[in-house]
């Protein structure tokens, strides 16, 4: 499948690499490819400079958001939550129409200090805002409740014995995403409901952030025991 | 230990019965004992009428919030979240001062329709509001992320292989509550941090409500796999 992963941070790179690794035709999308390629210093998060990552992953082209989305059958939003709607606008409504749009982002807002808060929250969600802004896209919220490494290699923790959620209005899109998650190794994929159920998945992030702090690692995940 | 459980709904009754069952000296607190005892019809939730429950549990006295709290060494807030601060005000600051105050409630607001939303949320939590309103109480948020039956008998689901959180500013109070949770059978008790970490635990409730809907049972719980 031709997949565009929008966002060149750790989540975008990790997803792009893994989806390419299981045989998909993946491109990375960014606002300004030349500027992104020019980043030779370490990222604020301590991640590898993009140019180094790119040199080691030349089979994954870097394109503008719009060029990447235009050619794709499925688009993944792996941008920072605060910039997601702007990035998707640059990708373009026409380039998203009819396509499965997988949103893995978290709407974290650190502008008032740490820990970050969620915006939107409670009566709204980023998943819903994306679906509302791009009504012809088939939005599925998923994977936002775990670290990037576990998104693409769940088996490395407890043999994959933990859970992932999908939320969305389009049953066919959820089936496509479920198959993609299974191909990555996810074994317990829970359909939470329509896109409004993204509120539930997104609101797990504050607990995730606290757990990160007290466990001292991002190698953990939620399992729904039942 | 002398324990007052405030709230006579399913959560309060279940906690009171279980804490009594493991040897504590438990009283139930309610706004108006005579009115509560007069409830002979089924509750809105379909629970057993209180008078029937009480007849079968005569070893657990029913008192006013204030009388129950006055005699207690540890107080459990098992009222509905929306009424928690009012109930605790009736219990009385002086009757809560210096005591461990275990808050298991969820600040669910159904006034705008279903599913309920959280109020407060995100930048605040009910746990923090209770600590703020009763600064001399030693508030510990816990157990709000699961059904009442699992609160007191975690072993009935997957042999107890799931998690419970504690949040609070007072380390000694968290130790007392942790021991109480262990006595009830909890095996994975995670200290999330100070009382502001109650935001994380409380914000898991929207996902819990969605999971209840799609799983069709309340016999599930979160496990933090690590």
GROMACS .gro file of C-alpha atoms in nm:
model
  452
    1UNK     CA    1   0.000   0.000   0.000
    2UNK     CA    2   0.124   0.353  -0.072
    3UNK     CA    3   0.147   0.524   0.266
    4UNK     CA    4   0.235   0.885   0.352
    5UNK     CA    5   0.358   0.945   0.705
    6UNK     CA    6   0.329   1.314   0.790
    7UNK     CA    7   0.580   1.429   1.049
    8UNK     CA    8   0.953   1.365   1.073
    9UNK     CA    9   0.995   1.340   1.449
   10UNK     CA   10   1.056   1.016   1.635
   11UNK     CA   11   0.700   0.891   1.585
   12UNK     CA   12   0.694   0.966   1.212
   13UNK     CA   13   1.036   0.815   1.148
   14UNK     CA   14   0.958   0.506   1.354
   15UNK     CA   15   0.626   0.445   1.181
   16UNK     CA   16   0.769   0.513   0.837
   17UNK     CA   17   1.058   0.275   0.891
   18UNK     CA   18   0.838  -0.002   1.026
   19UNK     CA   19   0.567   0.031   0.760
   20UNK     CA   20   0.835   0.024   0.493
   21UNK     CA   21   0.985  -0.277   0.665
   22UNK     CA   22   0.665  -0.479   0.630
   23UNK     CA   23   0.651  -0.408   0.260
   24UNK     CA   24   0.462  -0.084   0.216
   25UNK     CA   25   0.563   0.193  -0.020
   26UNK     CA   26   0.623   0.474   0.229
   27UNK     CA   27   0.701   0.843   0.188
   28UNK     CA   28   0.759   1.092   0.468
   29UNK     CA   29   0.586   1.428   0.451
   30UNK     CA   30   0.717   1.752   0.597
   31UNK     CA   31   0.643   2.121   0.563
   32UNK     CA   32   0.969   2.212   0.392
   33UNK     CA   33   1.184   1.915   0.282
   34UNK     CA   34   1.498   2.125   0.230
   35UNK     CA   35   1.471   2.275   0.578
   36UNK     CA   36   1.410   1.932   0.732
   37UNK     CA   37   1.707   1.782   0.548
   38UNK     CA   38   1.918   2.075   0.663
   39UNK     CA   39   1.870   1.981   1.026
   40UNK     CA   40   2.204   1.835   1.114
   41UNK     CA   41   2.196   1.903   1.489
   42UNK     CA   42   2.025   1.678   1.738
   43UNK     CA   43   1.652   1.741   1.785
   44UNK     CA   44   1.524   1.907   2.103
   45UNK     CA   45   1.408   1.562   2.215
   46UNK     CA   46   1.760   1.426   2.179
   47UNK     CA   47   1.666   1.230   1.870
   48UNK     CA   48   1.914   1.163   1.593
   49UNK     CA   49   1.949   1.459   1.350
   50UNK     CA   50   1.704   1.410   1.065
   51UNK     CA   51   1.976   1.425   0.802
   52UNK     CA   52   2.152   1.127   0.962
   53UNK     CA   53   1.832   0.927   0.985
   54UNK     CA   54   1.752   1.008   0.625
   55UNK     CA   55   2.096   0.903   0.504
   56UNK     CA   56   2.037   0.564   0.664
   57UNK     CA   57   1.683   0.537   0.523
   58UNK     CA   58   1.716   0.654   0.165
   59UNK     CA   59   1.442   0.417   0.050
   60UNK     CA   60   1.194   0.648   0.225
   61UNK     CA   61   1.160   0.969   0.021
   62UNK     CA   62   1.101   1.301   0.191
   63UNK     CA   63   0.838   1.517   0.023
   64UNK     CA   64   0.613   1.810   0.105
   65UNK     CA   65   0.297   1.729   0.300
   66UNK     CA   66   0.095   1.781  -0.018
   67UNK     CA   67   0.314   1.571  -0.248
   68UNK     CA   68   0.332   1.292   0.006
   69UNK     CA   69  -0.046   1.284   0.061
   70UNK     CA   70  -0.127   1.321  -0.308
   71UNK     CA   71   0.030   0.989  -0.404
   72UNK     CA   72  -0.079   0.797  -0.093
   73UNK     CA   73  -0.363   0.552  -0.044
   74UNK     CA   74  -0.338   0.589   0.334
   75UNK     CA   75  -0.208   0.889   0.530
   76UNK     CA   76  -0.071   0.883   0.885
   77UNK     CA   77  -0.073   1.200   1.093
   78UNK     CA   78   0.237   1.173   1.309
   79UNK     CA   79   0.287   1.545   1.356
   80UNK     CA   80   0.278   1.708   1.697
   81UNK     CA   81  -0.084   1.745   1.803
   82UNK     CA   82  -0.065   2.123   1.827
   83UNK     CA   83   0.040   2.145   1.463
   84UNK     CA   84  -0.172   1.864   1.323
   85UNK     CA   85  -0.454   2.065   1.168
   86UNK     CA   86  -0.209   2.307   1.005
   87UNK     CA   87  -0.002   2.020   0.864
   88UNK     CA   88  -0.311   1.846   0.729
   89UNK     CA   89  -0.429   2.171   0.572
   90UNK     CA   90  -0.097   2.189   0.389
   91UNK     CA   91  -0.145   1.827   0.283
   92UNK     CA   92  -0.473   1.947   0.134
   93UNK     CA   93  -0.835   1.838   0.164
   94UNK     CA   94  -0.841   1.704  -0.189
   95UNK     CA   95  -0.535   1.487  -0.119
   96UNK     CA   96  -0.702   1.339   0.189
   97UNK     CA   97  -1.052   1.290   0.048
   98UNK     CA   98  -1.169   0.929   0.050
   99UNK     CA   99  -0.847   0.811   0.211
  100UNK     CA  100  -0.790   0.642   0.544
  101UNK     CA  101  -0.632   0.906   0.769
  102UNK     CA  102  -0.466   0.748   1.071
  103UNK     CA  103  -0.422   0.996   1.355
  104UNK     CA  104  -0.167   0.889   1.615
  105UNK     CA  105  -0.102   1.233   1.763
  106UNK     CA  106  -0.166   1.376   2.108
  107UNK     CA  107  -0.293   1.730   2.159
  108UNK     CA  108  -0.044   1.817   2.430
  109UNK     CA  109  -0.008   2.181   2.525
  110UNK     CA  110   0.299   2.274   2.729
  111UNK     CA  111   0.246   2.648   2.692
  112UNK     CA  112   0.129   2.680   3.054
  113UNK     CA  113   0.418   2.473   3.192
  114UNK     CA  114   0.470   2.109   3.278
  115UNK     CA  115   0.310   1.863   3.284
  116UNK     CA  116   0.140   1.949   2.954
  117UNK     CA  117  -0.239   1.960   2.943
  118UNK     CA  118  -0.467   1.836   2.668
  119UNK     CA  119  -0.629   2.079   2.427
  120UNK     CA  120  -0.892   1.992   2.310
  121UNK     CA  121  -1.019   1.767   2.587
  122UNK     CA  122  -1.328   1.614   2.750
  123UNK     CA  123  -1.608   1.741   2.522
  124UNK     CA  124  -1.394   1.728   2.209
  125UNK     CA  125  -1.080   1.555   2.083
  126UNK     CA  126  -0.813   1.607   1.824
  127UNK     CA  127  -0.947   1.307   1.636
  128UNK     CA  128  -1.287   1.473   1.608
  129UNK     CA  129  -1.136   1.805   1.507
  130UNK     CA  130  -0.944   1.637   1.227
  131UNK     CA  131  -1.253   1.449   1.110
  132UNK     CA  132  -1.453   1.773   1.127
  133UNK     CA  133  -1.194   1.972   0.933
  134UNK     CA  134  -1.157   1.699   0.667
  135UNK     CA  135  -1.503   1.546   0.640
  136UNK     CA  136  -1.414   1.344   0.330
  137UNK     CA  137  -1.120   1.173   0.499
  138UNK     CA  138  -1.182   0.845   0.682
  139UNK     CA  139  -1.020   0.926   1.017
  140UNK     CA  140  -0.910   0.653   1.256
  141UNK     CA  141  -0.754   0.745   1.590
  142UNK     CA  142  -0.512   0.485   1.716
  143UNK     CA  143  -0.171   0.417   1.874
  144UNK     CA  144  -0.162   0.747   2.067
  145UNK     CA  145  -0.158   0.564   2.401
  146UNK     CA  146   0.193   0.421   2.372
  147UNK     CA  147   0.554   0.504   2.290
  148UNK     CA  148   0.665   0.499   1.925
  149UNK     CA  149   0.882   0.191   1.974
  150UNK     CA  150   0.585  -0.009   2.099
  151UNK     CA  151   0.360   0.121   1.822
  152UNK     CA  152   0.565  -0.068   1.567
  153UNK     CA  153   0.707  -0.353   1.778
  154UNK     CA  154   0.454  -0.440   2.048
  155UNK     CA  155   0.606  -0.784   2.086
  156UNK     CA  156   0.914  -0.641   2.252
  157UNK     CA  157   0.709  -0.580   2.569
  158UNK     CA  158   0.554  -0.885   2.739
  159UNK     CA  159   0.530  -1.064   2.406
  160UNK     CA  160   0.275  -0.810   2.287
  161UNK     CA  161   0.029  -0.886   2.566
  162UNK     CA  162  -0.117  -0.535   2.586
  163UNK     CA  163  -0.385  -0.332   2.411
  164UNK     CA  164  -0.436  -0.072   2.141
  165UNK     CA  165  -0.753   0.121   2.061
  166UNK     CA  166  -0.916   0.229   1.735
  167UNK     CA  167  -1.181   0.502   1.710
  168UNK     CA  168  -1.353   0.620   1.396
  169UNK     CA  169  -1.679   0.665   1.209
  170UNK     CA  170  -1.587   0.453   0.906
  171UNK     CA  171  -1.600   0.078   0.970
  172UNK     CA  172  -1.407   0.000   0.652
  173UNK     CA  173  -1.128   0.237   0.752
  174UNK     CA  174  -1.109   0.073   1.094
  175UNK     CA  175  -1.076  -0.265   0.924
  176UNK     CA  176  -0.784  -0.138   0.713
  177UNK     CA  177  -0.615   0.006   1.021
  178UNK     CA  178  -0.679  -0.307   1.226
  179UNK     CA  179  -0.506  -0.516   0.959
  180UNK     CA  180  -0.213  -0.275   0.958
  181UNK     CA  181  -0.189  -0.298   1.338
  182UNK     CA  182  -0.199  -0.676   1.321
  183UNK     CA  183   0.079  -0.671   1.063
  184UNK     CA  184   0.288  -0.469   1.310
  185UNK     CA  185   0.227  -0.734   1.574
  186UNK     CA  186  -0.064  -0.596   1.774
  187UNK     CA  187  -0.272  -0.875   1.922
  188UNK     CA  188  -0.538  -0.695   2.126
  189UNK     CA  189  -0.702  -0.428   1.912
  190UNK     CA  190  -1.012  -0.277   2.075
  191UNK     CA  191  -1.266  -0.085   1.869
  192UNK     CA  192  -1.374   0.189   2.110
  193UNK     CA  193  -1.648   0.321   1.881
  194UNK     CA  194  -1.702   0.626   1.664
  195UNK     CA  195  -1.459   0.916   1.641
  196UNK     CA  196  -1.598   1.074   1.960
  197UNK     CA  197  -1.447   0.778   2.146
  198UNK     CA  198  -1.107   0.930   2.063
  199UNK     CA  199  -1.178   1.147   2.369
  200UNK     CA  200  -1.131   0.841   2.586
  201UNK     CA  201  -0.807   0.733   2.421
  202UNK     CA  202  -0.664   1.086   2.415
  203UNK     CA  203  -0.752   1.145   2.781
  204UNK     CA  204  -0.534   0.849   2.880
  205UNK     CA  205  -0.227   1.055   2.794
  206UNK     CA  206  -0.205   1.241   3.129
  207UNK     CA  207  -0.189   0.905   3.310
  208UNK     CA  208   0.069   0.787   3.053
  209UNK     CA  209   0.284   1.093   3.126
  210UNK     CA  210   0.267   1.036   3.503
  211UNK     CA  211   0.350   0.668   3.457
  212UNK     CA  212   0.650   0.763   3.245
  213UNK     CA  213   0.765   0.979   3.534
  214UNK     CA  214   0.721   0.722   3.808
  215UNK     CA  215   0.828   0.414   3.611
  216UNK     CA  216   1.128   0.593   3.461
  217UNK     CA  217   1.079   0.432   3.122
  218UNK     CA  218   0.855   0.458   2.816
  219UNK     CA  219   0.857   0.079   2.779
  220UNK     CA  220   0.512   0.023   2.925
  221UNK     CA  221   0.162   0.005   2.791
  222UNK     CA  222  -0.200  -0.025   2.894
  223UNK     CA  223  -0.363  -0.365   2.880
  224UNK     CA  224  -0.737  -0.402   2.917
  225UNK     CA  225  -0.769  -0.713   3.132
  226UNK     CA  226  -1.104  -0.888   3.083
  227UNK     CA  227  -0.915   0.036   6.214
  228UNK     CA  228  -1.227   0.250   6.254
  229UNK     CA  229  -1.337   0.340   5.901
  230UNK     CA  230  -1.620   0.564   5.784
  231UNK     CA  231  -1.743   0.504   5.429
  232UNK     CA  232  -1.938   0.806   5.309
  233UNK     CA  233  -2.200   0.722   5.047
  234UNK     CA  234  -2.460   0.445   5.044
  235UNK     CA  235  -2.463   0.363   4.671
  236UNK     CA  236  -2.315   0.050   4.521
  237UNK     CA  237  -1.956   0.169   4.571
  238UNK     CA  238  -2.009   0.269   4.935
  239UNK     CA  239  -2.194  -0.050   5.025
  240UNK     CA  240  -1.940  -0.269   4.850
  241UNK     CA  241  -1.642  -0.101   5.016
  242UNK     CA  242  -1.809  -0.099   5.357
  243UNK     CA  243  -1.897  -0.467   5.336
  244UNK     CA  244  -1.550  -0.568   5.220
  245UNK     CA  245  -1.362  -0.354   5.473
  246UNK     CA  246  -1.581  -0.493   5.748
  247UNK     CA  247  -1.517  -0.841   5.611
  248UNK     CA  248  -1.141  -0.805   5.656
  249UNK     CA  249  -1.185  -0.704   6.017
  250UNK     CA  250  -1.227  -0.327   6.021
  251UNK     CA  251  -1.482  -0.146   6.233
  252UNK     CA  252  -1.689   0.018   5.960
  253UNK     CA  253  -1.973   0.269   5.965
  254UNK     CA  254  -2.160   0.405   5.664
  255UNK     CA  255  -2.223   0.776   5.642
  256UNK     CA  256  -2.517   0.941   5.469
  257UNK     CA  257  -2.678   1.283   5.465
  258UNK     CA  258  -3.000   1.176   5.637
  259UNK     CA  259  -2.999   0.823   5.782
  260UNK     CA  260  -3.377   0.808   5.823
  261UNK     CA  261  -3.433   0.908   5.461
  262UNK     CA  262  -3.175   0.657   5.341
  263UNK     CA  263  -3.329   0.378   5.547
  264UNK     CA  264  -3.670   0.473   5.412
  265UNK     CA  265  -3.562   0.391   5.058
  266UNK     CA  266  -3.740   0.065   4.997
  267UNK     CA  267  -3.760   0.087   4.617
  268UNK     CA  268  -3.480  -0.015   4.383
  269UNK     CA  269  -3.220   0.253   4.321
  270UNK     CA  270  -3.204   0.432   3.984
  271UNK     CA  271  -2.902   0.215   3.903
  272UNK     CA  272  -3.103  -0.101   3.963
  273UNK     CA  273  -2.919  -0.169   4.288
  274UNK     CA  274  -3.089  -0.342   4.579
  275UNK     CA  275  -3.302  -0.104   4.791
  276UNK     CA  276  -3.086   0.033   5.071
  277UNK     CA  277  -3.323  -0.094   5.341
  278UNK     CA  278  -3.280  -0.451   5.217
  279UNK     CA  279  -2.903  -0.420   5.204
  280UNK     CA  280  -2.899  -0.271   5.551
  281UNK     CA  281  -3.116  -0.549   5.693
  282UNK     CA  282  -2.862  -0.800   5.565
  283UNK     CA  283  -2.566  -0.595   5.698
  284UNK     CA  284  -2.674  -0.486   6.042
  285UNK     CA  285  -2.317  -0.500   6.169
  286UNK     CA  286  -2.250  -0.185   5.965
  287UNK     CA  287  -2.422   0.110   6.135
  288UNK     CA  288  -2.567   0.394   5.930
  289UNK     CA  289  -2.491   0.739   6.066
  290UNK     CA  290  -2.484   1.099   5.951
  291UNK     CA  291  -2.176   1.203   5.753
  292UNK     CA  292  -2.056   1.397   6.060
  293UNK     CA  293  -2.114   1.121   6.315
  294UNK     CA  294  -1.953   0.863   6.090
  295UNK     CA  295  -1.645   1.078   6.024
  296UNK     CA  296  -1.612   1.194   6.384
  297UNK     CA  297  -1.542   0.845   6.517
  298UNK     CA  298  -1.331   0.725   6.224
  299UNK     CA  299  -0.956   0.696   6.191
  300UNK     CA  300  -0.986   0.673   5.812
  301UNK     CA  301  -1.262   0.815   5.592
  302UNK     CA  302  -1.358   0.692   5.243
  303UNK     CA  303  -1.538   0.926   5.006
  304UNK     CA  304  -1.762   0.698   4.802
  305UNK     CA  305  -2.023   0.959   4.720
  306UNK     CA  306  -2.103   1.059   4.364
  307UNK     CA  307  -1.832   1.295   4.243
  308UNK     CA  308  -2.073   1.582   4.184
  309UNK     CA  309  -2.182   1.573   4.549
  310UNK     CA  310  -1.849   1.489   4.707
  311UNK     CA  311  -1.748   1.834   4.833
  312UNK     CA  312  -2.094   1.895   4.979
  313UNK     CA  313  -2.093   1.558   5.154
  314UNK     CA  314  -1.746   1.618   5.294
  315UNK     CA  315  -1.850   1.962   5.416
  316UNK     CA  316  -2.133   1.795   5.608
  317UNK     CA  317  -1.881   1.546   5.745
  318UNK     CA  318  -1.696   1.851   5.871
  319UNK     CA  319  -1.341   1.979   5.840
  320UNK     CA  320  -1.266   1.911   6.204
  321UNK     CA  321  -1.379   1.549   6.168
  322UNK     CA  322  -1.148   1.502   5.869
  323UNK     CA  323  -0.843   1.686   6.003
  324UNK     CA  324  -0.534   1.469   6.032
  325UNK     CA  325  -0.715   1.165   5.895
  326UNK     CA  326  -0.649   0.965   5.583
  327UNK     CA  327  -0.926   1.058   5.338
  328UNK     CA  328  -0.953   0.803   5.059
  329UNK     CA  329  -1.128   0.948   4.753
  330UNK     CA  330  -1.260   0.683   4.512
  331UNK     CA  331  -1.513   0.904   4.334
  332UNK     CA  332  -1.536   1.021   3.974
  333UNK     CA  333  -1.643   1.373   3.885
  334UNK     CA  334  -1.886   1.267   3.616
  335UNK     CA  335  -2.131   1.526   3.486
  336UNK     CA  336  -2.426   1.395   3.285
  337UNK     CA  337  -2.609   1.727   3.282
  338UNK     CA  338  -2.521   1.787   2.917
  339UNK     CA  339  -2.626   1.437   2.809
  340UNK     CA  340  -2.446   1.109   2.761
  341UNK     CA  341  -2.171   1.008   2.774
  342UNK     CA  342  -2.097   1.212   3.087
  343UNK     CA  343  -1.801   1.446   3.085
  344UNK     CA  344  -1.553   1.514   3.363
  345UNK     CA  345  -1.577   1.826   3.575
  346UNK     CA  346  -1.318   1.925   3.690
  347UNK     CA  347  -1.073   1.796   3.432
  348UNK     CA  348  -0.729   1.843   3.277
  349UNK     CA  349  -0.587   2.133   3.481
  350UNK     CA  350  -0.761   2.025   3.798
  351UNK     CA  351  -0.913   1.713   3.952
  352UNK     CA  352  -1.167   1.620   4.214
  353UNK     CA  353  -0.886   1.479   4.425
  354UNK     CA  354  -0.714   1.817   4.426
  355UNK     CA  355  -1.037   2.002   4.500
  356UNK     CA  356  -1.098   1.781   4.800
  357UNK     CA  357  -0.742   1.828   4.925
  358UNK     CA  358  -0.776   2.203   4.869
  359UNK     CA  359  -1.108   2.226   5.052
  360UNK     CA  360  -0.984   2.013   5.344
  361UNK     CA  361  -0.616   2.100   5.374
  362UNK     CA  362  -0.577   1.917   5.706
  363UNK     CA  363  -0.704   1.588   5.564
  364UNK     CA  364  -0.452   1.348   5.411
  365UNK     CA  365  -0.619   1.282   5.076
  366UNK     CA  366  -0.536   0.975   4.869
  367UNK     CA  367  -0.705   0.923   4.534
  368UNK     CA  368  -0.739   0.558   4.442
  369UNK     CA  369  -0.967   0.285   4.303
  370UNK     CA  370  -1.165   0.522   4.079
  371UNK     CA  371  -1.047   0.342   3.764
  372UNK     CA  372  -1.244   0.020   3.819
  373UNK     CA  373  -1.584  -0.121   3.903
  374UNK     CA  374  -1.683  -0.155   4.271
  375UNK     CA  375  -1.670  -0.535   4.260
  376UNK     CA  376  -1.308  -0.529   4.146
  377UNK     CA  377  -1.216  -0.263   4.401
  378UNK     CA  378  -1.275  -0.513   4.680
  379UNK     CA  379  -1.212  -0.845   4.502
  380UNK     CA  380  -0.949  -0.788   4.234
  381UNK     CA  381  -0.862  -1.157   4.236
  382UNK     CA  382  -1.189  -1.245   4.066
  383UNK     CA  383  -1.051  -1.102   3.739
  384UNK     CA  384  -0.740  -1.269   3.595
  385UNK     CA  385  -0.624  -1.367   3.941
  386UNK     CA  386  -0.576  -0.999   4.027
  387UNK     CA  387  -0.325  -0.939   3.748
  388UNK     CA  388  -0.418  -0.575   3.690
  389UNK     CA  389  -0.328  -0.235   3.835
  390UNK     CA  390  -0.454   0.028   4.076
  391UNK     CA  391  -0.317   0.379   4.127
  392UNK     CA  392  -0.263   0.595   4.435
  393UNK     CA  393  -0.214   0.972   4.424
  394UNK     CA  394  -0.157   1.199   4.719
  395UNK     CA  395   0.071   1.449   4.890
  396UNK     CA  396   0.114   1.255   5.215
  397UNK     CA  397   0.352   0.959   5.190
  398UNK     CA  398   0.233   0.812   5.517
  399UNK     CA  399  -0.129   0.825   5.405
  400UNK     CA  400  -0.035   0.649   5.080
  401UNK     CA  401   0.136   0.377   5.284
  402UNK     CA  402  -0.181   0.324   5.492
  403UNK     CA  403  -0.393   0.308   5.177
  404UNK     CA  404  -0.148   0.077   5.001
  405UNK     CA  405  -0.170  -0.166   5.293
  406UNK     CA  406  -0.550  -0.151   5.280
  407UNK     CA  407  -0.542  -0.221   4.904
  408UNK     CA  408  -0.308  -0.515   4.960
  409UNK     CA  409  -0.542  -0.651   5.225
  410UNK     CA  410  -0.822  -0.640   4.966
  411UNK     CA  411  -0.606  -0.840   4.725
  412UNK     CA  412  -0.449  -0.575   4.504
  413UNK     CA  413  -0.111  -0.688   4.379
  414UNK     CA  414   0.000  -0.405   4.149
  415UNK     CA  415  -0.035  -0.073   4.330
  416UNK     CA  416   0.128   0.214   4.144
  417UNK     CA  417   0.210   0.540   4.321
  418UNK     CA  418   0.140   0.800   4.050
  419UNK     CA  419   0.274   1.089   4.256
  420UNK     CA  420   0.128   1.385   4.439
  421UNK     CA  421  -0.241   1.475   4.442
  422UNK     CA  422  -0.213   1.651   4.105
  423UNK     CA  423  -0.153   1.308   3.954
  424UNK     CA  424  -0.518   1.234   4.034
  425UNK     CA  425  -0.581   1.419   3.705
  426UNK     CA  426  -0.430   1.126   3.521
  427UNK     CA  427  -0.628   0.863   3.707
  428UNK     CA  428  -0.954   1.058   3.682
  429UNK     CA  429  -0.907   1.121   3.310
  430UNK     CA  430  -0.901   0.746   3.248
  431UNK     CA  431  -1.274   0.735   3.324
  432UNK     CA  432  -1.392   0.837   2.972
  433UNK     CA  433  -1.199   0.543   2.827
  434UNK     CA  434  -1.342   0.319   3.100
  435UNK     CA  435  -1.695   0.427   3.006
  436UNK     CA  436  -1.634   0.355   2.636
  437UNK     CA  437  -1.482   0.019   2.721
  438UNK     CA  438  -1.786  -0.067   2.932
  439UNK     CA  439  -1.999   0.009   2.627
  440UNK     CA  440  -1.803  -0.197   2.378
  441UNK     CA  441  -1.709  -0.486   2.608
  442UNK     CA  442  -2.061  -0.508   2.750
  443UNK     CA  443  -1.935  -0.574   3.101
  444UNK     CA  444  -1.781  -0.391   3.394
  445UNK     CA  445  -1.558  -0.690   3.469
  446UNK     CA  446  -1.244  -0.541   3.319
  447UNK     CA  447  -0.957  -0.332   3.442
  448UNK     CA  448  -0.646  -0.149   3.331
  449UNK     CA  449  -0.313  -0.321   3.373
  450UNK     CA  450   0.010  -0.130   3.327
  451UNK     CA  451   0.229  -0.379   3.142
  452UNK     CA  452   0.600  -0.313   3.198
   0.00000   0.00000   0.00000
